[in-house]
Short mmCIF file of C-alpha atoms and ligand atoms in Angstrom, two decimals:
data_model
loop_
_atom_site.label_atom_id
_atom_site.label_comp_id
_atom_site.label_asym_id
_atom_site.label_seq_id
_atom_site.Cartn_x
_atom_site.Cartn_y
_atom_site.Cartn_z
CA MET A 30 -23.61 -15.54 -0.71
CA THR A 31 -22.23 -12.11 -1.19
CA GLU A 32 -19.57 -11.51 -4.06
CA LYS A 33 -16.01 -11.97 -2.75
CA ALA A 34 -14.29 -8.73 -2.12
CA PHE A 35 -11.22 -7.67 -3.94
CA TYR A 36 -9.32 -7.76 -0.32
CA VAL A 37 -5.98 -6.16 -0.09
CA THR A 38 -3.42 -5.93 2.97
CA THR A 39 -0.46 -4.12 3.99
CA PRO A 40 2.07 -5.48 6.36
CA ILE A 41 1.07 -4.91 10.05
CA TYR A 42 3.72 -2.25 11.26
CA TYR A 43 5.68 -2.76 14.89
CA VAL A 44 4.91 0.29 17.05
CA ASN A 45 8.11 0.40 18.50
CA ASP A 46 8.54 3.79 17.13
CA VAL A 47 6.69 6.17 14.58
CA PRO A 48 5.55 5.55 11.14
CA HIS A 49 8.09 6.85 8.29
CA ILE A 50 7.97 7.33 4.99
CA GLY A 51 9.26 3.73 3.92
CA HIS A 52 5.64 2.40 5.80
CA ALA A 53 3.92 5.23 4.13
CA TYR A 54 4.94 3.93 0.84
CA THR A 55 3.37 0.10 0.83
CA THR A 56 0.05 1.38 2.79
CA VAL A 57 -0.23 4.73 -0.41
CA ALA A 58 0.21 1.94 -2.58
CA GLY A 59 -2.26 -0.39 -1.04
CA ASP A 60 -4.74 3.18 -0.91
CA VAL A 61 -4.34 3.54 -4.68
CA LEU A 62 -4.84 -0.07 -5.96
CA THR A 63 -7.91 -0.37 -3.74
CA ARG A 64 -9.48 2.98 -4.74
CA TRP A 65 -8.79 2.18 -8.27
CA HIS A 66 -10.72 -1.39 -7.69
CA ARG A 67 -13.17 0.60 -5.97
CA GLN A 68 -13.82 2.38 -8.76
CA ARG A 69 -13.81 -0.38 -11.09
CA GLY A 70 -16.92 -0.74 -9.62
CA GLU A 71 -15.64 -3.86 -7.18
CA ARG A 72 -15.99 -4.43 -3.61
CA VAL A 73 -13.05 -3.77 -1.65
CA TRP A 74 -11.44 -4.47 1.33
CA PHE A 75 -8.39 -2.85 2.48
CA LEU A 76 -6.82 -4.08 5.80
CA THR A 77 -3.96 -2.39 7.52
CA GLY A 78 -2.81 -2.21 10.89
CA THR A 79 -0.50 -3.02 13.73
CA ASP A 80 2.12 -5.40 14.84
CA GLU A 81 2.37 -5.37 18.72
CA HIS A 82 4.06 -8.38 19.90
CA GLY A 83 7.58 -8.99 20.75
CA GLU A 84 10.83 -8.22 22.25
CA LYS A 85 11.90 -4.82 19.97
CA ILE A 86 8.27 -4.04 21.51
CA LEU A 87 8.74 -4.82 24.69
CA THR A 88 12.43 -2.97 25.21
CA ALA A 89 10.42 0.12 23.58
CA ALA A 90 7.84 -0.12 26.24
CA ALA A 91 10.60 -0.40 29.14
CA GLU A 92 12.57 2.17 27.63
CA HIS A 93 9.70 4.81 27.91
CA GLY A 94 8.83 3.33 31.59
CA MET A 95 5.49 2.01 30.29
CA THR A 96 3.83 -1.41 30.02
CA PRO A 97 3.72 -2.82 26.87
CA ARG A 98 0.33 -2.08 26.67
CA GLN A 99 0.20 1.44 27.34
CA TRP A 100 2.94 2.06 24.64
CA THR A 101 0.71 -0.22 22.00
CA ASP A 102 -2.16 2.29 23.06
CA HIS A 103 0.15 5.44 22.72
CA MET A 104 1.83 4.43 19.69
CA VAL A 105 -1.48 3.23 18.26
CA ASN A 106 -3.70 6.17 19.03
CA THR A 107 -1.02 9.18 19.06
CA ALA A 108 1.30 7.96 15.92
CA TRP A 109 -0.12 4.88 13.73
CA LEU A 110 -3.37 6.05 13.27
CA PRO A 111 -3.26 9.40 12.82
CA ALA A 112 -0.35 8.52 9.93
CA LEU A 113 -3.20 7.38 8.09
CA GLN A 114 -4.76 10.66 8.25
CA THR A 115 -1.84 12.53 7.04
CA ILE A 116 -1.20 10.13 3.91
CA ASP A 117 -5.28 9.94 2.94
CA VAL A 118 -5.43 6.65 3.48
CA ALA A 119 -9.07 4.90 3.15
CA ASN A 120 -8.97 1.59 4.97
CA ASP A 121 -11.93 -0.78 5.87
CA ASP A 122 -10.50 -2.02 8.99
CA PHE A 123 -7.35 -1.77 11.15
CA ILE A 124 -6.25 -4.62 12.91
CA ARG A 125 -4.32 -4.94 16.22
CA THR A 126 -2.32 -7.87 17.58
CA THR A 127 -3.50 -7.45 21.13
CA GLU A 128 -6.74 -7.26 20.20
CA ALA A 129 -8.95 -10.69 21.22
CA ARG A 130 -10.14 -11.22 17.44
CA HIS A 131 -6.97 -11.87 16.72
CA GLU A 132 -5.63 -13.14 19.81
CA GLU A 133 -8.47 -16.06 19.89
CA ARG A 134 -8.29 -16.91 16.73
CA VAL A 135 -4.20 -17.41 16.55
CA ARG A 136 -4.86 -20.17 19.70
CA ASP A 137 -7.34 -21.93 17.93
CA PHE A 138 -5.25 -22.02 15.10
CA TRP A 139 -2.22 -23.43 16.75
CA LEU A 140 -4.51 -25.81 19.09
CA ALA A 141 -5.77 -27.08 15.76
CA LEU A 142 -2.15 -27.86 13.93
CA ARG A 143 -1.03 -29.47 17.39
CA GLU A 144 -3.99 -32.08 17.16
CA LYS A 145 -2.60 -32.68 13.45
CA GLY A 146 0.64 -33.02 14.65
CA GLU A 147 1.93 -29.96 13.16
CA VAL A 148 3.89 -29.26 16.17
CA TYR A 149 7.22 -30.52 17.85
CA SER A 150 9.18 -29.52 21.10
CA GLY A 151 13.25 -28.78 20.35
CA THR A 152 15.74 -26.57 21.19
CA TYR A 153 16.70 -23.50 18.96
CA THR A 154 19.86 -22.32 19.32
CA GLY A 155 21.09 -19.90 16.70
CA PRO A 156 21.44 -15.76 16.13
CA TYR A 157 18.32 -13.95 16.60
CA CYS A 158 17.75 -10.55 15.53
CA VAL A 159 15.28 -8.04 17.67
CA ALA A 160 15.06 -5.51 15.22
CA CYS A 161 13.57 -7.78 12.55
CA GLU A 162 12.66 -9.87 15.04
CA GLU A 163 14.01 -13.30 13.15
CA PHE A 164 16.03 -16.45 13.66
CA LYS A 165 18.93 -15.77 11.32
CA GLN A 166 21.06 -18.80 9.62
CA PRO A 167 24.93 -18.13 11.10
CA SER A 168 25.80 -17.89 6.98
CA GLU A 169 23.57 -14.91 6.87
CA ILE A 170 25.23 -12.66 9.49
CA VAL A 171 27.90 -10.32 8.61
CA ASP A 172 31.01 -9.41 10.97
CA GLY A 173 28.15 -10.40 14.02
CA ASN A 174 25.47 -8.12 12.39
CA CYS A 175 22.27 -8.31 11.49
CA PRO A 176 22.87 -7.73 7.15
CA ILE A 177 19.75 -5.73 7.14
CA HIS A 178 19.79 -3.38 10.23
CA GLY A 179 23.61 -3.95 10.84
CA ARG A 180 23.39 -4.30 14.45
CA PRO A 181 24.87 -6.90 16.43
CA VAL A 182 22.34 -10.49 16.28
CA LYS A 183 22.04 -11.73 19.94
CA GLU A 184 23.02 -15.99 20.15
CA ILE A 185 19.44 -17.58 21.60
CA SER A 186 19.13 -21.05 23.15
CA GLU A 187 15.44 -21.53 24.00
CA GLU A 188 12.88 -24.52 24.54
CA ASN A 189 10.74 -23.83 21.70
CA TYR A 190 8.08 -25.40 19.48
CA PHE A 191 8.64 -26.08 16.17
CA PHE A 192 6.29 -25.86 12.93
CA PRO A 193 7.69 -28.74 10.62
CA LEU A 194 8.16 -25.72 7.77
CA SER A 195 10.52 -27.96 5.62
CA LYS A 196 8.75 -30.95 4.75
CA TYR A 197 6.08 -28.03 2.49
CA ALA A 198 9.47 -27.42 0.56
CA ASP A 199 7.66 -29.39 -2.58
CA ALA A 200 4.18 -28.57 -1.85
CA LEU A 201 5.37 -24.60 -1.75
CA LEU A 202 7.46 -25.19 -4.77
CA ALA A 203 4.74 -26.62 -7.06
CA HIS A 204 2.26 -23.83 -6.05
CA TYR A 205 5.21 -21.74 -7.23
CA GLU A 206 5.07 -23.12 -10.81
CA ALA A 207 1.45 -23.47 -10.90
CA SER A 208 0.50 -20.21 -9.98
CA PRO A 209 3.37 -17.78 -11.12
CA ALA A 210 1.59 -14.67 -10.01
CA PHE A 211 1.90 -16.11 -6.70
CA VAL A 212 5.43 -13.64 -5.93
CA GLU A 213 5.52 -10.48 -7.60
CA PRO A 214 7.66 -9.37 -9.02
CA GLU A 215 9.64 -11.48 -11.13
CA SER A 216 12.64 -10.58 -8.75
CA ALA A 217 11.01 -11.39 -6.24
CA ARG A 218 9.82 -14.62 -7.19
CA ASN A 219 12.76 -16.17 -8.22
CA GLU A 220 14.55 -15.06 -4.86
CA VAL A 221 11.62 -17.01 -3.23
CA VAL A 222 11.75 -20.25 -5.45
CA SER A 223 15.86 -20.29 -4.99
CA PHE A 224 15.37 -19.82 -1.21
CA VAL A 225 13.14 -22.60 -1.27
CA ARG A 226 14.71 -24.50 -3.67
CA GLY A 227 17.85 -24.57 -1.56
CA GLY A 228 15.98 -26.43 1.19
CA LEU A 229 13.97 -25.56 4.10
CA GLN A 230 14.37 -25.64 7.95
CA ASP A 231 11.77 -26.12 10.69
CA ILE A 232 10.95 -22.80 12.21
CA SER A 233 10.41 -22.07 15.78
CA MET A 234 6.90 -21.16 17.00
CA SER A 235 7.20 -19.85 19.98
CA ARG A 236 9.58 -17.80 22.79
CA SER A 237 9.96 -18.44 26.09
CA SER A 238 12.42 -16.06 27.44
CA PHE A 239 10.22 -13.38 27.57
CA ASP A 240 6.41 -13.23 28.00
CA TRP A 241 4.81 -10.33 25.94
CA GLY A 242 2.69 -12.45 23.27
CA ILE A 243 0.01 -14.55 23.20
CA LYS A 244 0.71 -17.40 25.58
CA VAL A 245 0.84 -20.82 23.58
CA PRO A 246 -2.26 -22.41 24.87
CA TRP A 247 -0.95 -25.94 25.86
CA ASP A 248 2.03 -24.01 27.75
CA ASP A 249 1.28 -21.19 29.19
CA LYS A 250 5.24 -20.91 29.63
CA HIS A 251 5.56 -19.95 26.03
CA VAL A 252 4.52 -17.24 23.92
CA ILE A 253 3.72 -17.43 19.88
CA TYR A 254 6.73 -16.14 18.35
CA VAL A 255 5.42 -12.78 16.91
CA TRP A 256 5.89 -13.44 12.89
CA ILE A 257 3.70 -16.71 13.40
CA ASP A 258 1.45 -14.54 15.61
CA ALA A 259 1.56 -11.41 13.23
CA LEU A 260 0.90 -13.42 9.78
CA GLN A 261 -2.76 -14.49 11.12
CA ASN A 262 -4.01 -11.11 11.08
CA TYR A 263 -4.62 -11.47 7.29
CA LEU A 264 -6.87 -14.09 8.27
CA ASN A 265 -8.41 -13.10 11.41
CA ALA A 266 -9.38 -9.66 9.95
CA THR A 267 -11.99 -11.66 7.81
CA GLY A 268 -13.76 -13.03 10.48
CA TRP A 269 -12.65 -16.67 10.29
CA PRO A 270 -13.81 -19.21 11.27
CA GLU A 271 -17.54 -17.18 11.70
CA PRO A 272 -19.84 -17.28 8.58
CA GLY A 273 -18.81 -14.71 5.52
CA TRP A 274 -15.08 -14.92 5.96
CA GLU A 275 -14.90 -16.49 2.90
CA GLU A 276 -16.11 -12.91 1.64
CA ARG A 277 -12.95 -11.97 1.98
CA TRP A 278 -10.69 -14.73 2.23
CA PRO A 279 -8.49 -15.60 0.82
CA ALA A 280 -6.41 -11.81 -0.16
CA ASP A 281 -6.19 -10.89 -3.31
CA VAL A 282 -2.65 -8.96 -2.64
CA HIS A 283 -0.75 -8.49 0.41
CA LEU A 284 1.63 -5.66 -0.39
CA VAL A 285 4.76 -6.03 1.54
CA GLY A 286 8.54 -4.79 1.72
CA LYS A 287 10.94 -7.08 0.15
CA ASP A 288 12.31 -7.48 3.73
CA ILE A 289 9.66 -9.34 4.85
CA LEU A 290 8.88 -11.47 1.24
CA ARG A 291 10.32 -15.13 2.80
CA PHE A 292 7.44 -14.88 5.90
CA HIS A 293 4.70 -14.25 3.34
CA ALA A 294 5.63 -16.18 0.80
CA VAL A 295 7.41 -19.57 2.21
CA ILE A 296 6.10 -19.02 5.61
CA TRP A 297 2.42 -17.67 5.65
CA PRO A 298 1.17 -20.22 2.91
CA ALA A 299 2.97 -22.97 4.39
CA MET A 300 0.74 -22.71 7.71
CA LEU A 301 -2.30 -22.27 5.36
CA MET A 302 -1.20 -25.54 3.93
CA ALA A 303 -0.84 -27.16 7.68
CA ALA A 304 -4.31 -25.37 8.33
CA GLY A 305 -6.16 -26.69 5.14
CA LEU A 306 -7.23 -23.05 4.28
CA PRO A 307 -6.78 -21.61 0.94
CA LEU A 308 -3.83 -19.62 -0.01
CA PRO A 309 -3.74 -15.80 -0.58
CA ARG A 310 -3.76 -15.14 -4.40
CA LYS A 311 -0.66 -12.95 -4.58
CA VAL A 312 1.85 -11.56 -2.51
CA PHE A 313 3.98 -8.46 -4.30
CA ALA A 314 6.97 -6.87 -2.66
CA ASN A 315 8.22 -3.67 -3.13
CA GLY A 316 11.67 -2.45 -2.99
CA TRP A 317 13.39 -0.19 -1.09
CA LEU A 318 12.96 3.63 -0.55
CA LEU A 319 16.54 5.01 -0.43
CA VAL A 320 16.99 8.29 1.08
CA GLY A 321 20.77 9.18 0.50
CA GLY A 322 21.59 5.90 -1.16
CA GLU A 323 20.76 3.79 1.79
CA LYS A 324 17.49 1.62 3.36
CA MET A 325 15.59 4.53 5.28
CA SER A 326 14.85 2.90 8.77
CA LYS A 327 13.89 3.57 12.07
CA THR A 328 16.84 1.85 13.38
CA LYS A 329 19.71 3.68 11.35
CA LEU A 330 17.93 7.33 12.26
CA THR A 331 17.32 8.15 8.51
CA GLY A 332 13.28 7.79 8.86
CA ILE A 333 11.41 10.65 7.71
CA ALA A 334 7.62 11.40 8.94
CA PRO A 335 5.09 11.26 6.27
CA SER A 336 3.93 14.51 7.46
CA VAL A 337 7.10 16.31 7.31
CA ILE A 338 6.50 16.40 3.10
CA THR A 339 2.84 16.33 3.52
CA ASP A 340 3.25 19.96 5.68
CA VAL A 341 4.82 21.47 2.65
CA PHE A 342 3.58 19.53 -0.45
CA GLY A 343 0.32 18.17 0.83
CA SER A 344 -1.03 14.68 0.35
CA ASP A 345 -1.90 14.39 -2.88
CA ALA A 346 1.46 15.12 -4.39
CA TYR A 347 3.00 13.01 -1.26
CA ARG A 348 0.94 10.09 -2.83
CA TYR A 349 1.55 10.78 -6.50
CA TYR A 350 5.24 11.32 -5.97
CA PHE A 351 6.02 8.11 -4.59
CA MET A 352 3.80 6.10 -6.62
CA ARG A 353 5.18 7.87 -9.82
CA ALA A 354 8.90 8.42 -9.71
CA ILE A 355 9.59 4.58 -8.04
CA PRO A 356 8.71 2.25 -10.62
CA PHE A 357 6.75 -0.50 -7.82
CA GLY A 358 9.11 -3.26 -7.14
CA GLN A 359 12.35 -1.57 -7.29
CA ASP A 360 14.16 0.40 -5.03
CA GLY A 361 14.51 4.28 -5.31
CA SER A 362 15.68 7.39 -3.88
CA PHE A 363 13.65 9.99 -1.93
CA SER A 364 14.76 13.29 -2.36
CA TRP A 365 13.52 16.51 -2.00
CA GLU A 366 14.90 17.98 -5.15
CA ASP A 367 12.96 15.18 -6.89
CA MET A 368 10.08 16.00 -5.28
CA HIS A 369 9.98 19.60 -6.03
CA ALA A 370 11.07 19.24 -9.89
CA ARG A 371 8.11 16.50 -10.11
CA TYR A 372 5.47 18.53 -8.04
CA LYS A 373 6.40 21.90 -10.26
CA SER A 374 6.80 20.56 -13.69
CA GLU A 375 4.17 17.31 -13.51
CA LEU A 376 0.96 18.74 -11.12
CA SER A 377 1.64 22.34 -11.55
CA ASP A 378 2.98 23.25 -14.74
CA GLN A 379 0.72 20.41 -16.19
CA LEU A 380 -2.27 19.61 -14.31
CA GLY A 381 -2.77 22.52 -12.00
CA ASN A 382 -2.08 24.98 -15.12
CA LEU A 383 -4.33 23.21 -17.43
CA ALA A 384 -7.27 23.27 -14.84
CA SER A 385 -6.39 26.99 -13.75
CA ARG A 386 -6.31 28.11 -17.63
CA LEU A 387 -9.40 26.11 -18.40
CA LEU A 388 -11.94 27.62 -15.81
CA ALA A 389 -10.26 31.11 -16.04
CA MET A 390 -11.46 31.18 -20.07
CA VAL A 391 -15.11 29.49 -19.02
CA GLU A 392 -15.30 32.38 -16.65
CA ARG A 393 -14.16 35.19 -18.55
CA TYR A 394 -15.31 34.24 -21.95
CA ARG A 395 -18.64 32.14 -21.08
CA ASP A 396 -19.70 33.80 -17.82
CA GLY A 397 -18.99 30.65 -16.23
CA LEU A 398 -21.27 28.63 -17.99
CA LEU A 399 -20.01 25.76 -20.02
CA PRO A 400 -20.86 25.75 -23.38
CA PRO A 401 -22.77 23.02 -25.37
CA VAL A 402 -21.19 18.94 -25.73
CA ALA A 403 -19.06 19.24 -28.75
CA SER A 404 -17.45 16.30 -30.15
CA GLU A 405 -13.57 16.00 -30.36
CA PRO A 406 -12.29 12.72 -31.88
CA ALA A 407 -8.93 13.26 -31.23
CA LEU A 408 -9.53 14.03 -27.61
CA GLU A 409 -11.87 11.16 -27.33
CA SER A 410 -9.46 8.42 -28.64
CA ALA A 411 -6.56 9.55 -27.11
CA LEU A 412 -8.84 9.32 -23.84
CA ALA A 413 -10.04 5.78 -24.28
CA THR A 414 -6.95 4.88 -25.06
CA ALA A 415 -5.14 6.74 -21.97
CA ALA A 416 -8.44 5.01 -19.77
CA ALA A 417 -7.79 1.17 -20.83
CA GLU A 418 -3.81 1.38 -20.29
CA ALA A 419 -4.30 3.16 -17.08
CA ASP A 420 -6.69 0.28 -16.07
CA GLU A 421 -4.34 -2.75 -16.89
CA ARG A 422 -1.45 -0.80 -15.48
CA PHE A 423 -3.21 -0.27 -12.19
CA CYS A 424 -4.53 -3.91 -11.72
CA ALA A 425 -0.94 -5.08 -12.68
CA LEU A 426 0.15 -2.87 -9.75
CA ASP A 427 2.35 -0.49 -12.35
CA PHE A 428 1.34 2.85 -10.32
CA GLN A 429 3.90 4.31 -12.26
CA GLY A 430 2.89 2.94 -15.58
CA GLY A 431 -0.78 3.77 -14.69
CA ILE A 432 -0.10 7.14 -13.83
CA GLY A 433 2.03 7.92 -16.69
CA ALA A 434 -0.82 6.94 -18.96
CA VAL A 435 -3.02 9.50 -17.23
CA MET A 436 -0.49 11.91 -16.78
CA GLY A 437 0.25 11.41 -21.00
CA PHE A 438 -3.67 12.51 -21.31
CA VAL A 439 -2.69 15.53 -19.57
CA ARG A 440 -0.02 16.37 -21.77
CA ALA A 441 -2.52 15.93 -24.82
CA VAL A 442 -5.25 18.01 -23.59
CA ASN A 443 -2.61 20.79 -22.72
CA ASN A 444 -1.22 20.40 -26.14
CA TYR A 445 -4.76 20.53 -27.56
CA VAL A 446 -5.24 23.72 -25.69
CA THR A 447 -1.87 25.69 -26.85
CA GLU A 448 -2.56 24.64 -30.75
CA ASN A 449 -5.89 25.91 -31.02
CA GLU A 450 -4.95 29.09 -29.20
CA PRO A 451 -8.81 29.90 -27.58
CA TRP A 452 -7.34 33.42 -26.49
CA GLN A 453 -7.05 34.23 -29.83
CA LEU A 454 -10.62 32.30 -30.89
CA ALA A 455 -12.04 34.44 -28.34
CA LYS A 456 -10.88 37.80 -30.44
CA ASP A 457 -12.84 36.69 -33.32
CA PRO A 458 -16.77 36.72 -33.33
CA ALA A 459 -16.99 34.50 -36.08
CA ARG A 460 -14.77 31.93 -34.56
CA SER A 461 -17.00 31.77 -31.45
CA GLY A 462 -18.11 28.23 -32.62
CA ASP A 463 -14.22 27.08 -32.19
CA LEU A 464 -14.32 28.55 -28.94
CA ASP A 465 -17.35 26.67 -27.33
CA ARG A 466 -15.95 23.33 -28.65
CA VAL A 467 -12.12 24.21 -27.50
CA LEU A 468 -13.49 24.53 -24.16
CA TYR A 469 -15.97 22.36 -23.77
CA ALA A 470 -13.57 19.18 -25.40
CA THR A 471 -11.03 20.61 -22.41
CA ALA A 472 -13.52 20.54 -19.42
CA GLU A 473 -15.01 17.17 -20.50
CA SER A 474 -11.04 16.22 -20.53
CA LEU A 475 -10.75 17.29 -16.95
CA ARG A 476 -13.47 15.30 -15.58
CA ALA A 477 -12.33 12.35 -17.16
CA VAL A 478 -8.95 13.28 -15.82
CA ALA A 479 -10.95 13.86 -11.91
CA VAL A 480 -12.27 10.34 -12.50
CA LEU A 481 -8.69 8.70 -13.66
CA PHE A 482 -6.59 10.43 -10.71
CA ASN A 483 -8.96 9.84 -8.14
CA ALA A 484 -7.40 6.76 -6.62
CA VAL A 485 -4.15 8.70 -6.36
CA MET A 486 -4.99 12.27 -5.75
CA PRO A 487 -8.37 12.25 -3.84
CA LYS A 488 -8.42 15.34 -2.24
CA ALA A 489 -7.09 17.71 -5.69
CA CYS A 490 -9.76 15.78 -7.53
CA ALA A 491 -12.65 16.12 -5.85
CA ALA A 492 -11.70 19.68 -5.71
CA LEU A 493 -11.59 19.67 -9.75
CA TRP A 494 -14.75 17.75 -10.00
CA SER A 495 -16.68 20.56 -8.07
CA ALA A 496 -14.92 23.08 -9.72
CA LEU A 497 -16.10 21.58 -12.88
CA GLY A 498 -19.43 21.67 -11.61
CA ALA A 499 -19.78 17.98 -11.98
CA GLU A 500 -22.47 16.38 -10.79
CA GLY A 501 -22.56 12.81 -8.24
CA ASP A 502 -20.04 11.31 -6.06
CA LEU A 503 -16.66 11.14 -8.06
CA ALA A 504 -15.30 8.27 -6.11
CA ALA A 505 -18.70 6.51 -7.62
CA GLN A 506 -17.67 7.20 -11.06
CA ARG A 507 -16.80 4.03 -12.93
CA VAL A 508 -13.73 3.56 -14.83
CA ALA A 509 -15.19 1.80 -17.56
CA ASP A 510 -17.34 5.06 -18.38
CA VAL A 511 -14.90 7.57 -17.92
CA ALA A 512 -13.86 7.80 -21.61
CA ARG A 513 -17.96 8.31 -22.80
CA TRP A 514 -17.77 11.87 -24.06
CA GLY A 515 -20.16 14.76 -23.34
CA GLN A 516 -21.09 13.90 -19.43
CA LEU A 517 -20.42 17.61 -18.33
CA PRO A 518 -23.95 18.99 -19.81
CA ALA A 519 -24.44 22.47 -21.32
CA GLY A 520 -24.86 25.34 -19.26
CA THR A 521 -23.02 23.57 -15.99
CA LYS A 522 -21.50 26.60 -13.56
CA VAL A 523 -17.81 26.19 -13.25
CA ALA A 524 -16.26 28.02 -10.23
CA LYS A 525 -12.74 29.07 -10.66
CA GLY A 526 -11.78 28.30 -7.38
CA ASP A 527 -7.90 28.01 -5.85
CA GLY A 528 -5.23 26.38 -7.70
CA LEU A 529 -4.88 22.85 -7.47
CA PHE A 530 -1.03 22.94 -6.94
CA PRO A 531 0.02 26.32 -5.66
CA ARG A 532 3.10 27.14 -5.76
CA VAL A 533 5.79 25.70 -3.20
CA GLU A 534 9.33 27.87 -1.42
CA THR A 535 12.38 25.83 -2.58
CA GLU A 536 13.27 25.71 0.56
O1 ME8 B 15 8.11 -5.64 9.49
N1 ME8 B 15 11.38 1.12 1.83
O2 ME8 B 15 6.90 -4.27 10.59
P1 ME8 B 15 7.70 -3.19 10.06
C1 ME8 B 15 9.92 0.67 1.31
N2 ME8 B 15 5.66 -6.21 11.69
N3 ME8 B 15 9.31 -0.27 2.55
C2 ME8 B 15 9.71 0.05 3.90
C3 ME8 B 15 10.76 0.63 4.22
C4 ME8 B 15 11.48 1.19 2.91
N4 ME8 B 15 12.45 1.66 3.39
N5 ME8 B 15 10.56 0.85 5.53
C5 ME8 B 15 9.41 0.13 5.64
C6 ME8 B 15 7.44 -5.54 10.10
N6 ME8 B 15 8.94 -0.27 4.72
C7 ME8 B 15 6.39 -6.41 10.62
C8 ME8 B 15 5.14 -7.00 9.41
S1 ME8 B 15 3.29 -8.36 8.63
C9 ME8 B 15 2.42 -9.96 9.45
C10 ME8 B 15 4.62 -7.93 9.78
C11 ME8 B 15 7.57 -0.80 4.78
O3 ME8 B 15 7.18 -1.87 10.73
C12 ME8 B 15 7.52 -2.15 3.93
O4 ME8 B 15 6.28 -2.89 3.74
O5 ME8 B 15 9.03 -3.31 10.61
C13 ME8 B 15 7.99 -2.85 5.25
O6 ME8 B 15 8.01 -4.96 4.76
C14 ME8 B 15 7.51 -2.59 6.27
O7 ME8 B 15 7.33 -1.30 6.14
C15 ME8 B 15 8.00 -3.20 7.20
O8 ME8 B 15 7.62 -2.57 8.32
#
């Protein structure tokens, strides 16, 4: 059997509306994580996709005078797939819950659970938030509104089929105890544990008041509840139960926003336990992206399309900013001022400036040809430390820390150039050897930076890689080899090229 892939998923997003930077946030994190693991030499599988059933989608389609099928096709093709290009995401698969490969497996799964006695019929009465597509506890409702969306919930009373979630409480608690890394960060884990300790209620696994969904296989007056349908995408995308599914499953990381933590850390593992299938290894909940102090959402009309930002700053700076500015797992605010300030001080003034200084000096003093390989022990050891630190942090989903480690090295190289004053060395023919050494060491450092920042900023790093005249495919460069000094051969032709991070007007 092929070695199991490192399998990462994002939530599958609702297509009632277009993507905003909150959706892109989780997806970018998944893309950075998987690109990093690829550069560790691992086989990786990165899945994203769309959640297309349920009342919310049905209503959106009707409001636009389309059938749900027309609407979901339209949204996927015009908005959700293009958004992946906008933010430069290299997913391996894209699953839609309206695909046969998903719908058929959902039916099989529930037929099997019903045969095992894991389904019973009953009546659900209580509040429901269509925006969350979630059955709520009366105690959660604030003045008749959903606590997340601030919009009225509706009272529903339906004949439904139920999944006996409550009987899995002990097994779930035992699992959280035995595998502390199953839910991260710590705050998310604590929330989940105390929620389950508070006692679980059985959940409705079907809806009967509308028909946009996967029909319950033994009763076509019901459709499978959209969340129950959606969660299974992660398993179905592996091809389960066809041969080969275990080369992906279990997922190594389910990336989710904290709004949907309970579905992933409580209901989903209980479903898998009921089916006798292995559990995912980790559910990691990111915090809220806030705009103007509020959670940005489609329903609150504060949603910003990713392209509004990438049109100004480009996809690399976009990816860099969100991963750098907000500790992953905590809430954080987006503001244009902060984005611009970091773009200027970190990307333009540090990284961009270092690259353009080096390339210009090699051009000017050495006709664009790299001097002989030369050792520079202080930089070599700073690089080894930064690479090890970055690896540890990125693998722990501490994107801010991983970027910080590489950026710390960029600053060290900038200081090295400033202290060694190659422009002064160039004036003194007797110090030509010193100039060679400084130019070589700086170029070699930048080679390493291109490798270490490739997961975060693939386009800029590819440009830097080619400007340095480096050979081979950048994405194939291994993290484990990055600190091996002397990889750029003497005489390599560098090219000045355009600046990596051009000035952006503050307007
Ligand atoms: O919940 N800050 O889909 P959805 C950070 N279809 N992340 C945010 C965010 C914000 N302001 N807004 C959205 C669904 N997100 C279901 C998921 S999975 C089997 C089914 C991100 O379109 C975050 O990852 O409402 C959040 O969990 C997800 O988008 C919700 O996307």
